[in-house]
Tab-separated table of C-alpha atoms and ligand atoms in Angstrom:
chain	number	residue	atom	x	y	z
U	1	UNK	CA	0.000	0.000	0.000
U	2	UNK	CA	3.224	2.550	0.298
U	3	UNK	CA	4.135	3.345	-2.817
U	4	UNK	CA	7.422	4.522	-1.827
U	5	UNK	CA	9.617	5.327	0.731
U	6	UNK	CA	9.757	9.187	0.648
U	7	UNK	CA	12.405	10.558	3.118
U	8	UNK	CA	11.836	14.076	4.574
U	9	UNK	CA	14.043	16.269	6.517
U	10	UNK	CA	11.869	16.643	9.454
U	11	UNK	CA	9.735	13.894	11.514
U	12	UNK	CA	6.749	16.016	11.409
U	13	UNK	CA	6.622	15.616	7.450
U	14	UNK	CA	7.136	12.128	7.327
U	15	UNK	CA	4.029	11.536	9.668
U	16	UNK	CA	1.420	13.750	8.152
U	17	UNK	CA	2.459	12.780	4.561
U	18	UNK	CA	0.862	9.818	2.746
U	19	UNK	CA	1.873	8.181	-0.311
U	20	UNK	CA	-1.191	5.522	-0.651
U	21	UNK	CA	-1.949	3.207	-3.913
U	22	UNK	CA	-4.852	1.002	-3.799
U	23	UNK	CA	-4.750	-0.437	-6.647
U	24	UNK	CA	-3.421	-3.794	-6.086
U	25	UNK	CA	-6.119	-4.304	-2.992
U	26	UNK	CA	-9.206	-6.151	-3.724
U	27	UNK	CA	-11.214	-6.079	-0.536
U	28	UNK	CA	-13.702	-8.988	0.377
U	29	UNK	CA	-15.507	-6.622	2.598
U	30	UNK	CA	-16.603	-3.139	1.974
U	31	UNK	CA	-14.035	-0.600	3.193
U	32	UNK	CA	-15.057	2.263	5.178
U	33	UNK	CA	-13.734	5.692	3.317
U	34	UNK	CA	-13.070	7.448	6.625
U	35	UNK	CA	-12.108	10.607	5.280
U	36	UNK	CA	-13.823	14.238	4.979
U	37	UNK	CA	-12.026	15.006	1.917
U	38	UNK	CA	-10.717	13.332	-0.931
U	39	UNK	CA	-7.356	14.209	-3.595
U	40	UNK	CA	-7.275	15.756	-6.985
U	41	UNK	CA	-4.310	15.215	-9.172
U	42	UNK	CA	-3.810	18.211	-10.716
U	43	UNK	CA	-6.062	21.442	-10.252
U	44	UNK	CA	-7.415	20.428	-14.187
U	45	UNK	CA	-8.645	17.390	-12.290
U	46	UNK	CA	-10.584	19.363	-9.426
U	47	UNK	CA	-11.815	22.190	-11.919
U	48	UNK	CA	-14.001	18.881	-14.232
U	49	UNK	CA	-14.764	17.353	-10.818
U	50	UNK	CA	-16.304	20.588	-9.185
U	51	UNK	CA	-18.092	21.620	-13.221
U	52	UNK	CA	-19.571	18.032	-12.844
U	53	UNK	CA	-17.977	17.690	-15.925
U	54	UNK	CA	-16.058	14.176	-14.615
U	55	UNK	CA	-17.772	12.193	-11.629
U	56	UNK	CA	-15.405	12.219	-8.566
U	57	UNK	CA	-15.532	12.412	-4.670
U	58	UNK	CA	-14.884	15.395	-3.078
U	59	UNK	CA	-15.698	15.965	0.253
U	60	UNK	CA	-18.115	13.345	2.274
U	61	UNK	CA	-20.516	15.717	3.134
U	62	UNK	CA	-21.495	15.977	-0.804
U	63	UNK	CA	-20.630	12.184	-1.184
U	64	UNK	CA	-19.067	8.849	-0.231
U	65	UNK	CA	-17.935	5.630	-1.657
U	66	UNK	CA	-18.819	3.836	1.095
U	67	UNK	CA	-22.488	5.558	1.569
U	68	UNK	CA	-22.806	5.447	-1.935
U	69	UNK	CA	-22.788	1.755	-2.134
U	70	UNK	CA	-25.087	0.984	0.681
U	71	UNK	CA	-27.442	3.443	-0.693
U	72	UNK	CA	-27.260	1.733	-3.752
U	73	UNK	CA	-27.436	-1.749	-2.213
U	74	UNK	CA	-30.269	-0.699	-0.191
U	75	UNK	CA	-31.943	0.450	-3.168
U	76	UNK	CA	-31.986	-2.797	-5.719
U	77	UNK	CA	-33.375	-4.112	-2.596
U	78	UNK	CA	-36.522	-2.319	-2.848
U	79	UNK	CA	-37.401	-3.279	-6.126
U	80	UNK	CA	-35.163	-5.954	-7.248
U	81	UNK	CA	-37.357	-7.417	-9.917
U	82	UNK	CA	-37.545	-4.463	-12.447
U	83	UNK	CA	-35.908	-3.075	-15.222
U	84	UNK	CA	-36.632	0.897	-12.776
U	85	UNK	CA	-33.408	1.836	-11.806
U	86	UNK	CA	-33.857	3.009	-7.808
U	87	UNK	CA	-31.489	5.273	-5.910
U	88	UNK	CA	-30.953	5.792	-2.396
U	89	UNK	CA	-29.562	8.775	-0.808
U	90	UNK	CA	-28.653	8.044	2.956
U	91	UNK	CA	-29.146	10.503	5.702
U	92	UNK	CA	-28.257	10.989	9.308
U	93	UNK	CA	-31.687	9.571	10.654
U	94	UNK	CA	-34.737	8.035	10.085
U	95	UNK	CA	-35.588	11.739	10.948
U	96	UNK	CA	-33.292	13.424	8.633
U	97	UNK	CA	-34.747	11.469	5.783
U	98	UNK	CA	-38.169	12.266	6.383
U	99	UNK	CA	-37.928	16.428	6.852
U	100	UNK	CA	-34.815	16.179	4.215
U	101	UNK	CA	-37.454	14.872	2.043
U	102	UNK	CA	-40.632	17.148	2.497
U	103	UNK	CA	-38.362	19.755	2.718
U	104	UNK	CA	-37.138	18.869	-0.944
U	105	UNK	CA	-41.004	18.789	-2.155
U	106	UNK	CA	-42.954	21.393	-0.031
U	107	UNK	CA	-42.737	24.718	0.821
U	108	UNK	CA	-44.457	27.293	2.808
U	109	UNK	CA	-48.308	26.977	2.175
U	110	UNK	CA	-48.375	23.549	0.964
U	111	UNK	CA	-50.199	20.986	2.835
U	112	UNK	CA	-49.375	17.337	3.655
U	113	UNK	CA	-51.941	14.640	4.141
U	114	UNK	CA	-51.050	12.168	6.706
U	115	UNK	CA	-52.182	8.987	8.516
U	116	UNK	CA	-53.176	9.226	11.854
U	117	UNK	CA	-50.828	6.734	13.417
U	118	UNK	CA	-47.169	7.915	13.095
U	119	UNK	CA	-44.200	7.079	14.756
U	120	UNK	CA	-44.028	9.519	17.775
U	121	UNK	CA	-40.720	11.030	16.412
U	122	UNK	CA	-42.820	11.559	12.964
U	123	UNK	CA	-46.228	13.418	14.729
U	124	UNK	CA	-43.715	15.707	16.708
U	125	UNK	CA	-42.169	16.894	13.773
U	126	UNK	CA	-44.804	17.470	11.589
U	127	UNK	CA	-46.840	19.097	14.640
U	128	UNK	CA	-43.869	21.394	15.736
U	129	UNK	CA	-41.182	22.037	12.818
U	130	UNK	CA	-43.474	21.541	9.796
U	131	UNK	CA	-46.191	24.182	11.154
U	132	UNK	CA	-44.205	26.379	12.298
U	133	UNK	CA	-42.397	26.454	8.618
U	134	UNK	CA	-46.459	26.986	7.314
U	135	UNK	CA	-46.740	23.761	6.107
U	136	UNK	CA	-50.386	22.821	6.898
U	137	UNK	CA	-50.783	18.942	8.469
U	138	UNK	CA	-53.935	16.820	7.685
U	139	UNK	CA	-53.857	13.767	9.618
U	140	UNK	CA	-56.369	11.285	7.828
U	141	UNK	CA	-58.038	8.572	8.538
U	142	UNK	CA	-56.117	6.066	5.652
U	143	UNK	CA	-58.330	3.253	6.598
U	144	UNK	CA	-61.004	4.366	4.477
U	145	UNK	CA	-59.903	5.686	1.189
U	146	UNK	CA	-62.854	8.324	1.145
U	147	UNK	CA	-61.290	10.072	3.767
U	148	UNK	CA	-58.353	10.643	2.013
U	149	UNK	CA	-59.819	11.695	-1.157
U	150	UNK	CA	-62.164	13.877	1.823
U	151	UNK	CA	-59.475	15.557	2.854
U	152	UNK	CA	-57.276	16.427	-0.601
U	153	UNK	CA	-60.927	17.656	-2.438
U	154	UNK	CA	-60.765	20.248	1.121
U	155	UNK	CA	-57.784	21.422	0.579
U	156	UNK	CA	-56.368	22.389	-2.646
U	157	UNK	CA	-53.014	22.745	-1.157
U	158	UNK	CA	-52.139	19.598	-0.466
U	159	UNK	CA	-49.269	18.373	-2.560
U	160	UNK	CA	-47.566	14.796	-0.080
U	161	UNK	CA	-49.552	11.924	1.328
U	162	UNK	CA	-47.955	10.260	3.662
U	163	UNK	CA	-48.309	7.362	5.546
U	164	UNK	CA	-46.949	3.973	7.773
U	165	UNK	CA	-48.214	0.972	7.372
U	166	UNK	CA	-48.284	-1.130	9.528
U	167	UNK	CA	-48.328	1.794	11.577
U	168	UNK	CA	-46.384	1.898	14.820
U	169	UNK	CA	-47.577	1.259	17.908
U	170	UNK	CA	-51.074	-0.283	16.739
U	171	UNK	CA	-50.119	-2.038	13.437
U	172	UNK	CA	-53.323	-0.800	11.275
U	173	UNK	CA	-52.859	-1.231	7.866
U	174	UNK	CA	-53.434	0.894	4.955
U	175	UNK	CA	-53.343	-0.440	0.899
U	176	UNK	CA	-50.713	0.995	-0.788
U	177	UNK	CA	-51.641	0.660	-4.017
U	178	UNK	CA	-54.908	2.378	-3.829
U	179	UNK	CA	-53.224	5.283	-1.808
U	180	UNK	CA	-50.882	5.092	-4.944
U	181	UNK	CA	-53.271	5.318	-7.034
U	182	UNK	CA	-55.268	8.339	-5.618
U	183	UNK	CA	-52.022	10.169	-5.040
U	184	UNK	CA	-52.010	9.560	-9.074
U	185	UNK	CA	-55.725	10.287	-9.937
U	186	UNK	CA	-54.956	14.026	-8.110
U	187	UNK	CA	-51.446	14.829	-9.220
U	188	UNK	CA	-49.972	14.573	-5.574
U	189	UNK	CA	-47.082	12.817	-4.449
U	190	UNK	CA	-46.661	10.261	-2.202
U	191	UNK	CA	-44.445	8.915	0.774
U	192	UNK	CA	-44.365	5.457	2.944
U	193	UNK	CA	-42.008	4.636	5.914
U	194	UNK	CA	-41.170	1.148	5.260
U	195	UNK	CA	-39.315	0.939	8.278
U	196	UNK	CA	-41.202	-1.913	9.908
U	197	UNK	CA	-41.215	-3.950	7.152
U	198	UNK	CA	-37.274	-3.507	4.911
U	199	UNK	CA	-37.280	-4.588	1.751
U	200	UNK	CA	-37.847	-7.857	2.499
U	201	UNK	CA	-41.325	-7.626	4.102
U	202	UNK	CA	-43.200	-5.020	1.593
U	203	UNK	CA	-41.655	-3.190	-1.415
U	204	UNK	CA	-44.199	0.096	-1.454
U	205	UNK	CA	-42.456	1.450	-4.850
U	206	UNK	CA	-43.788	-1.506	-6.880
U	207	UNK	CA	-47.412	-0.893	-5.493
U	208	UNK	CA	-46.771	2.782	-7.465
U	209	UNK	CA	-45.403	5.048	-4.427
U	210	UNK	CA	-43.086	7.681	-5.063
U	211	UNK	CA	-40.671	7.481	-2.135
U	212	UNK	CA	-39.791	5.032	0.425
U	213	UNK	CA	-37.833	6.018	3.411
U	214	UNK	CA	-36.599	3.833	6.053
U	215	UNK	CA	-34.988	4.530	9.522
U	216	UNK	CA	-31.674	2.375	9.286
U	217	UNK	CA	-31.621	2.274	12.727
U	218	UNK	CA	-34.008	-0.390	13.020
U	219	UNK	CA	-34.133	-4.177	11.066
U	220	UNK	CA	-32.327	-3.008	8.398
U	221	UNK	CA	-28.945	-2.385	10.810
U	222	UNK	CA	-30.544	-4.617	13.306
U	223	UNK	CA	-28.137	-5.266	15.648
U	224	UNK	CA	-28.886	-1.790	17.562
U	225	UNK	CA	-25.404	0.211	17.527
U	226	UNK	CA	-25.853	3.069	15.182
U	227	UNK	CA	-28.635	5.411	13.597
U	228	UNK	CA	-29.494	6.200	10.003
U	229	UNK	CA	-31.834	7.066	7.322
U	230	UNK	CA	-32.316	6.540	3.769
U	231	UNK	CA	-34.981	8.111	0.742
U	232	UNK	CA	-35.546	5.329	-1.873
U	233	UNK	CA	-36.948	6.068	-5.290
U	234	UNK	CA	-37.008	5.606	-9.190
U	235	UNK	CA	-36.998	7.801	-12.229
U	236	UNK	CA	-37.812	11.469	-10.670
U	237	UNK	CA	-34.409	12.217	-11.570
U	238	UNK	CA	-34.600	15.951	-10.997
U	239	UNK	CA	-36.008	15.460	-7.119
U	240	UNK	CA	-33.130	13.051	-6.753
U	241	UNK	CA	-30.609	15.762	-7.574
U	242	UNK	CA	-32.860	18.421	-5.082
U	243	UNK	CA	-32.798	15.636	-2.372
U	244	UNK	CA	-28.696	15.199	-2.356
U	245	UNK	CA	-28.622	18.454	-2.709
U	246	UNK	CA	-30.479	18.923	0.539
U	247	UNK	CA	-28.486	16.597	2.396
U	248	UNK	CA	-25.517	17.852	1.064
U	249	UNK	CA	-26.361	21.988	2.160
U	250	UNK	CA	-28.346	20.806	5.463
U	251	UNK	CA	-25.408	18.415	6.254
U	252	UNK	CA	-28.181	15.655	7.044
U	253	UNK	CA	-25.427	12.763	5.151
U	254	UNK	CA	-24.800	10.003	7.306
U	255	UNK	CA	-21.258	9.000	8.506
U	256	UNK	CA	-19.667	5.922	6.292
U	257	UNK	CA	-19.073	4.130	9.672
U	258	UNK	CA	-22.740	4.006	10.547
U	259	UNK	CA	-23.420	3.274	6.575
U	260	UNK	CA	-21.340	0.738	7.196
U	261	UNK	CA	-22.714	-0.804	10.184
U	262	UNK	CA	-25.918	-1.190	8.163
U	263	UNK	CA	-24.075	-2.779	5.661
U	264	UNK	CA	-23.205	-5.424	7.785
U	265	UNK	CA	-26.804	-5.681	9.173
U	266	UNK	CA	-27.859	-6.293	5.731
U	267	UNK	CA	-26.314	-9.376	4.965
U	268	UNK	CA	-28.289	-11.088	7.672
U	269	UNK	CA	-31.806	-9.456	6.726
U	270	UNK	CA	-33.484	-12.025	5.222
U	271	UNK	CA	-32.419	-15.012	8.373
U	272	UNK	CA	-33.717	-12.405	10.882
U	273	UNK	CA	-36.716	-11.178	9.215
U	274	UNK	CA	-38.060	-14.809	8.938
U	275	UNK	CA	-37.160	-15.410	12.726
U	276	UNK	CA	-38.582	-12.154	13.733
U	277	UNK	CA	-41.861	-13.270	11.700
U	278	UNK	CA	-41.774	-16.530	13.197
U	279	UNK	CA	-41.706	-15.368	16.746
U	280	UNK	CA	-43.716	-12.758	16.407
U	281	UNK	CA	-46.583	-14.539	15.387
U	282	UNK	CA	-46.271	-17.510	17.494
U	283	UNK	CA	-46.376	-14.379	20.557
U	284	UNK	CA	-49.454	-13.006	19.408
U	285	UNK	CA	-51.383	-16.189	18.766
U	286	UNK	CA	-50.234	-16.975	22.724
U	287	UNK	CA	-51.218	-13.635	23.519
U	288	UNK	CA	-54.531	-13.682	21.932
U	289	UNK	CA	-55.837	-17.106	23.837
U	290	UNK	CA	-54.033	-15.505	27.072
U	291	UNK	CA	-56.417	-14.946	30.174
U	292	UNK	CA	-55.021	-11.987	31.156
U	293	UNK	CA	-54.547	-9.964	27.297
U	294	UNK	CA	-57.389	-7.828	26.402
U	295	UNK	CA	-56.288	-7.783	23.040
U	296	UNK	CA	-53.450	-8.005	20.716
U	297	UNK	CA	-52.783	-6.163	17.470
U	298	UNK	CA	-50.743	-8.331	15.305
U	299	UNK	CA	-51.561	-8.386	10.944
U	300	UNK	CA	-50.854	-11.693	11.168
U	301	UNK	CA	-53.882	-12.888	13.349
U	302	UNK	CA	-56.731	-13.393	10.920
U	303	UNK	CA	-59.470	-11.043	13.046
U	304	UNK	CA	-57.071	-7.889	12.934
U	305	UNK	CA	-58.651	-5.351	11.081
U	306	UNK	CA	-55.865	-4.915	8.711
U	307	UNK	CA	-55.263	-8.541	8.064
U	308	UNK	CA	-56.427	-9.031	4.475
U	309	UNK	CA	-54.760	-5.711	3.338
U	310	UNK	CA	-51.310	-7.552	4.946
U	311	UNK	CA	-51.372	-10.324	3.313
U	312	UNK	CA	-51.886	-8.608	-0.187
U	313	UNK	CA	-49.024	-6.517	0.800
U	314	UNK	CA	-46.618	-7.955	2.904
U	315	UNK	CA	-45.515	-10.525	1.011
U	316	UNK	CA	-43.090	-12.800	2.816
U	317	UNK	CA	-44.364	-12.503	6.537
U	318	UNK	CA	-46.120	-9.803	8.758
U	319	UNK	CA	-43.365	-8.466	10.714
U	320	UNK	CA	-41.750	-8.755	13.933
U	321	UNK	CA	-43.468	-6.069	15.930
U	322	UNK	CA	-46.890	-6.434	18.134
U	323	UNK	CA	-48.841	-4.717	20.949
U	324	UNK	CA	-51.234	-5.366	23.405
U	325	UNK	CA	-53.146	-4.317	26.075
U	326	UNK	CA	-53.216	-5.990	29.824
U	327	UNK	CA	-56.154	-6.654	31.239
U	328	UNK	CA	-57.531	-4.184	33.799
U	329	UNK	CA	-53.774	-2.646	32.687
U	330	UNK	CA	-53.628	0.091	35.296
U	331	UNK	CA	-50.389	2.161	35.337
U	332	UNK	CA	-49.057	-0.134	38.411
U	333	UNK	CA	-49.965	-3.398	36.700
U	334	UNK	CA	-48.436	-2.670	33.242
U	335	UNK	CA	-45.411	-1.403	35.026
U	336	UNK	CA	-45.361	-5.154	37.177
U	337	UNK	CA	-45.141	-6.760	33.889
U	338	UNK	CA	-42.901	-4.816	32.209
U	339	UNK	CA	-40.423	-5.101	35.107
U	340	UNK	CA	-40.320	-8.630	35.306
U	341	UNK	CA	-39.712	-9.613	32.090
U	342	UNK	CA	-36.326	-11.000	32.531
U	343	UNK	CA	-35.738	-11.689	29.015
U	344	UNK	CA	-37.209	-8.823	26.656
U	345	UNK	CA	-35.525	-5.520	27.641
U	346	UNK	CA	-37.219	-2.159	27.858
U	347	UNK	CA	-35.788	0.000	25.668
U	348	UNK	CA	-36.854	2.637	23.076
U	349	UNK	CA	-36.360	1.466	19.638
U	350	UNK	CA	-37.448	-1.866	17.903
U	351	UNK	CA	-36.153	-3.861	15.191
U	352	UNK	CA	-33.134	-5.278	16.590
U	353	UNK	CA	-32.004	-8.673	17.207
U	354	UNK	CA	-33.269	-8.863	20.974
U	355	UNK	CA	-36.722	-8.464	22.297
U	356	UNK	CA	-37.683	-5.301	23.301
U	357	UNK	CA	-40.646	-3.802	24.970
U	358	UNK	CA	-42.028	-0.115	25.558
U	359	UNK	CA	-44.745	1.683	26.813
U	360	UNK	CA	-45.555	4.182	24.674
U	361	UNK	CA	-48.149	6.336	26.229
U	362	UNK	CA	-45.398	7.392	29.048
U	363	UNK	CA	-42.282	6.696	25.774
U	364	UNK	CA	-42.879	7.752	22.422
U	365	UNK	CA	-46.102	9.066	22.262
U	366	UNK	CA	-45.153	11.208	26.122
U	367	UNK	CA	-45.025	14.432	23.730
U	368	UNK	CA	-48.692	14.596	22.295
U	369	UNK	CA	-51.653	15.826	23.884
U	370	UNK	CA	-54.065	13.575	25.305
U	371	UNK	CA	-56.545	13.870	22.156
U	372	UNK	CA	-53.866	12.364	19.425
U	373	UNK	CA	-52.942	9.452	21.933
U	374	UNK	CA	-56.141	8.628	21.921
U	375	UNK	CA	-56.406	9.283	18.136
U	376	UNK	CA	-53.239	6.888	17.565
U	377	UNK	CA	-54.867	4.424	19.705
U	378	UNK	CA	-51.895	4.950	22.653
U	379	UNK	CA	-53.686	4.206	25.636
U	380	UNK	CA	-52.011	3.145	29.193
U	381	UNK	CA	-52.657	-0.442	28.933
U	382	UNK	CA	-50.880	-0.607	26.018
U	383	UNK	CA	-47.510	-2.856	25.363
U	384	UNK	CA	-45.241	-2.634	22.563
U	385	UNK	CA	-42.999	-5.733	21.839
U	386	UNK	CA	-39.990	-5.232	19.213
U	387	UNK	CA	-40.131	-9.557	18.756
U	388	UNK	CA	-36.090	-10.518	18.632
U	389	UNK	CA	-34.765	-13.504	17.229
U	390	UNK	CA	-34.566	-15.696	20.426
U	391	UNK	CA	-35.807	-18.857	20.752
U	392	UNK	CA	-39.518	-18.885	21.251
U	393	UNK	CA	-39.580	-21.435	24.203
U	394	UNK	CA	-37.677	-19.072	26.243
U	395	UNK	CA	-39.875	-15.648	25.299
U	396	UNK	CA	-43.338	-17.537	26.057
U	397	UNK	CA	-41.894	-19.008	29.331
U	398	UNK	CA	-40.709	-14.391	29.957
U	399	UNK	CA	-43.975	-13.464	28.981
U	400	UNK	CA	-46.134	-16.092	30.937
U	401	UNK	CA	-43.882	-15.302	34.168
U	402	UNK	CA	-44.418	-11.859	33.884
U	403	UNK	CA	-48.250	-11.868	33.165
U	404	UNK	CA	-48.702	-13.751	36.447
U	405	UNK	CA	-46.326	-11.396	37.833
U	406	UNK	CA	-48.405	-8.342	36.927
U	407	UNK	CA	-52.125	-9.946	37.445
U	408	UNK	CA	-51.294	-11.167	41.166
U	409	UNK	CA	-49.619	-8.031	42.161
E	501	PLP	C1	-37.452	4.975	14.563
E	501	PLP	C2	-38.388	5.352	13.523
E	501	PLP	C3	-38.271	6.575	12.840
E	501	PLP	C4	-37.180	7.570	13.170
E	501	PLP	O1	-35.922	7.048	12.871
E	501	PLP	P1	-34.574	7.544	13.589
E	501	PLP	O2	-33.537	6.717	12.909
E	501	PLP	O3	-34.707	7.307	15.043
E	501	PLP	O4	-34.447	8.998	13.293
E	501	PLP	C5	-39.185	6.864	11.863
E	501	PLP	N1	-40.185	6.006	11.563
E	501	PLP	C6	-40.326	4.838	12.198
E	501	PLP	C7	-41.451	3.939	11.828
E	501	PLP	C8	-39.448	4.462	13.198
E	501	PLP	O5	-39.609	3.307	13.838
């Protein structure tokens, strides 16, 4: 990798210099580009780079190698089975990719439809950055399709649907390709965080939505140790270029290390995805015949409300996450329960290889008023279980200890 042995004068010199050549290396393993900048040979070389006359790297705040290719990894992903060509442009967040997106599409005066049940981190946003830039929020109903057609017909504005499904904490489900298709019919645009499902689970682009963005953070890193965010699309070739441009000049790019770590996550998607599946559903159908569980939202049981729309749509599995609500689950019994779980930990995220579980009237959802709990279907009995990739005798024997636990206490 030294090219040659240059000998300087001073010590100083001879530690800051580098003389590198990569050329003979042929990593097995993707490399991580740790390095703000990157070298032009000559200044002819950085005056075609910077006119976008030649494609090169320049600094990793405009691009990396390393990003690049798990963008671009991410993206055949999504729709793997067409002759589309998708790009992915990574961000710092889940959170960066969503504003770094609307942001790209909307401005002041604009309105954006939305489902009702968001991630918390989603709701906040909209309610408290989005308004305040004069960007008017509809959340909708997307259960119903009328509704949404309701609410673009009242206001003329209204340029982004957006939605989750399954949405996050109470799994409803919404059909993607009729909100495609309306988002068609009436010339607006349209958004799905696919974060519950990757890739593997539900593809929304193929179904005829615009954009796709996930939160990294969760299955598709899934081992827990970094955040991140990517924007997935096809054609719409000019809103790519606005997008990286808005990462680039808001400085919302990821870091190649955490690309990386997702990277590695990634090669272990599918194996985890079908255990999380597995588990999950073999939890909720325990759940559901449990004594103590007044109910259990899982698209995988056939009376959930959004079951037929997840099988059309998730086509592998129905995901790894669930909630449900305790029985008579006062504040004192659902924190009995949660407390003696001994093998699912409580902690604030979902998606990664362990069990988790959260309670997100006093969590996620602490932030909004009373009213849009209520309207996200967040009440205090509620448990949210992040299903890990354990073996299933040992998270039935957790649960059952800890619903005795909680009912005798
Ligand atoms: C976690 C999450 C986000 C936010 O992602 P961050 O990486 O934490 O910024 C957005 N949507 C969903 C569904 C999530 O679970």
């Amino acid at each position: 990798m030294t090219k040659n042995r240059k000998l300087y004068k001073g010590f100083s010199t001879s530690c800051v210099q580098d003389h590198m050549d990569f050329s003979a290396i042929s990593p097995h393993i993707l490399p991580i580009f740790g390095t703000s900048s990157f070298k032009f040979e000559s200044l002819e070389d950085s005056i075609s780079v910077f006119k976008n006359l030649q494609h090169g790297y320049v600094y990793s705040r405009y691009a990396n190698p390393t990003v690049d290719y798990v963008a671009q990894k991410i993206a055949s992903l999504e729709i793997p089975y067409s002759d589309k060509n998708p790009w992915g442009v990574m961000t710092s967040s889940g959170m960066s990719a969503i504003y770094s997106l609307i942001t790209s599409i909307l401005r002041p005066g604009d309105c954006l439809i939305c489902s009702t049940h968001l991630y918390g981190g989603t709701s906040e946003m909209f309610l408290k950055v989005l308004n305040e830039m004069n960007i008017k929020i509809v959340p909708t109903q997307f259960s119903d399709e009328k509704n949404i057609i309701k609410a673009i017909e009242a206001n003329p504005t209204a340029k982004l649907l957006f939605m989750e499904t399954p949405s996050n904490p109470t799994l409803e489900c919404y059909d993607l390709s009729k909100v495609a298709e309306i988002a068609k019919t009436y010339h607006l645009m349209s958004i799905v965080d696919n974060t519950l499902c990757t890739p593997y689970l539900q593809q929304p682009l193929a179904h005829g939505i615009d954009f796709v963005i996930h939160s990294t953070t969760k299955y598709l890193n899934g081992h827990g140790n970094g955040i991140g965010g990517i924007i997935l699309s096809y054609d719409r070739e000019e809103l790519r270029r606005k997008i990286a441009q808005q990462v680039k000049l808001i400085g919302s790019q990821i870091s190649p290390f955490e690309a990386w770590l997702v990277y590695n996550g990634l090669k272990t998607l599918e194996l985890r995805m079908e255990r999380h599946c597995s588990n999950a559903l073999k939890l909720a159908e325990f759940l559901s015949n449990h004594p103590y569980i007044e109910e259990v939202n899982y698209p995988g049981l056939a009376h959930h409300p959004g079951h037929h729309i997840a099988q059309k749509q998730m086509f592998r599995g129905f995901g790894g996450m669930l909630s449900f609500r305790i029985k008579n689950g006062s504040f004192d019994r659902i924190k009995n329960f949660m407390d003696n779980l001994k093998i699912a930990t409580q902690a604030p995220t979902l998606g990664d290889v362990d069990t988790l579980v959260l309670h997100p009237y006093t969590s996620s959802h602490l932030n909004l008023t009373e009213e849009q709990k209520k309207m996200e279907g967040v009440t205090i009995d509620l448990v949210r279980m992040s299903v890990g990739i354990e073996n299933i005798e040992d998270l039935l024997e957790d649960l059952e200890n800890a619903l005795q636990m909680a009912s005798h206490s």
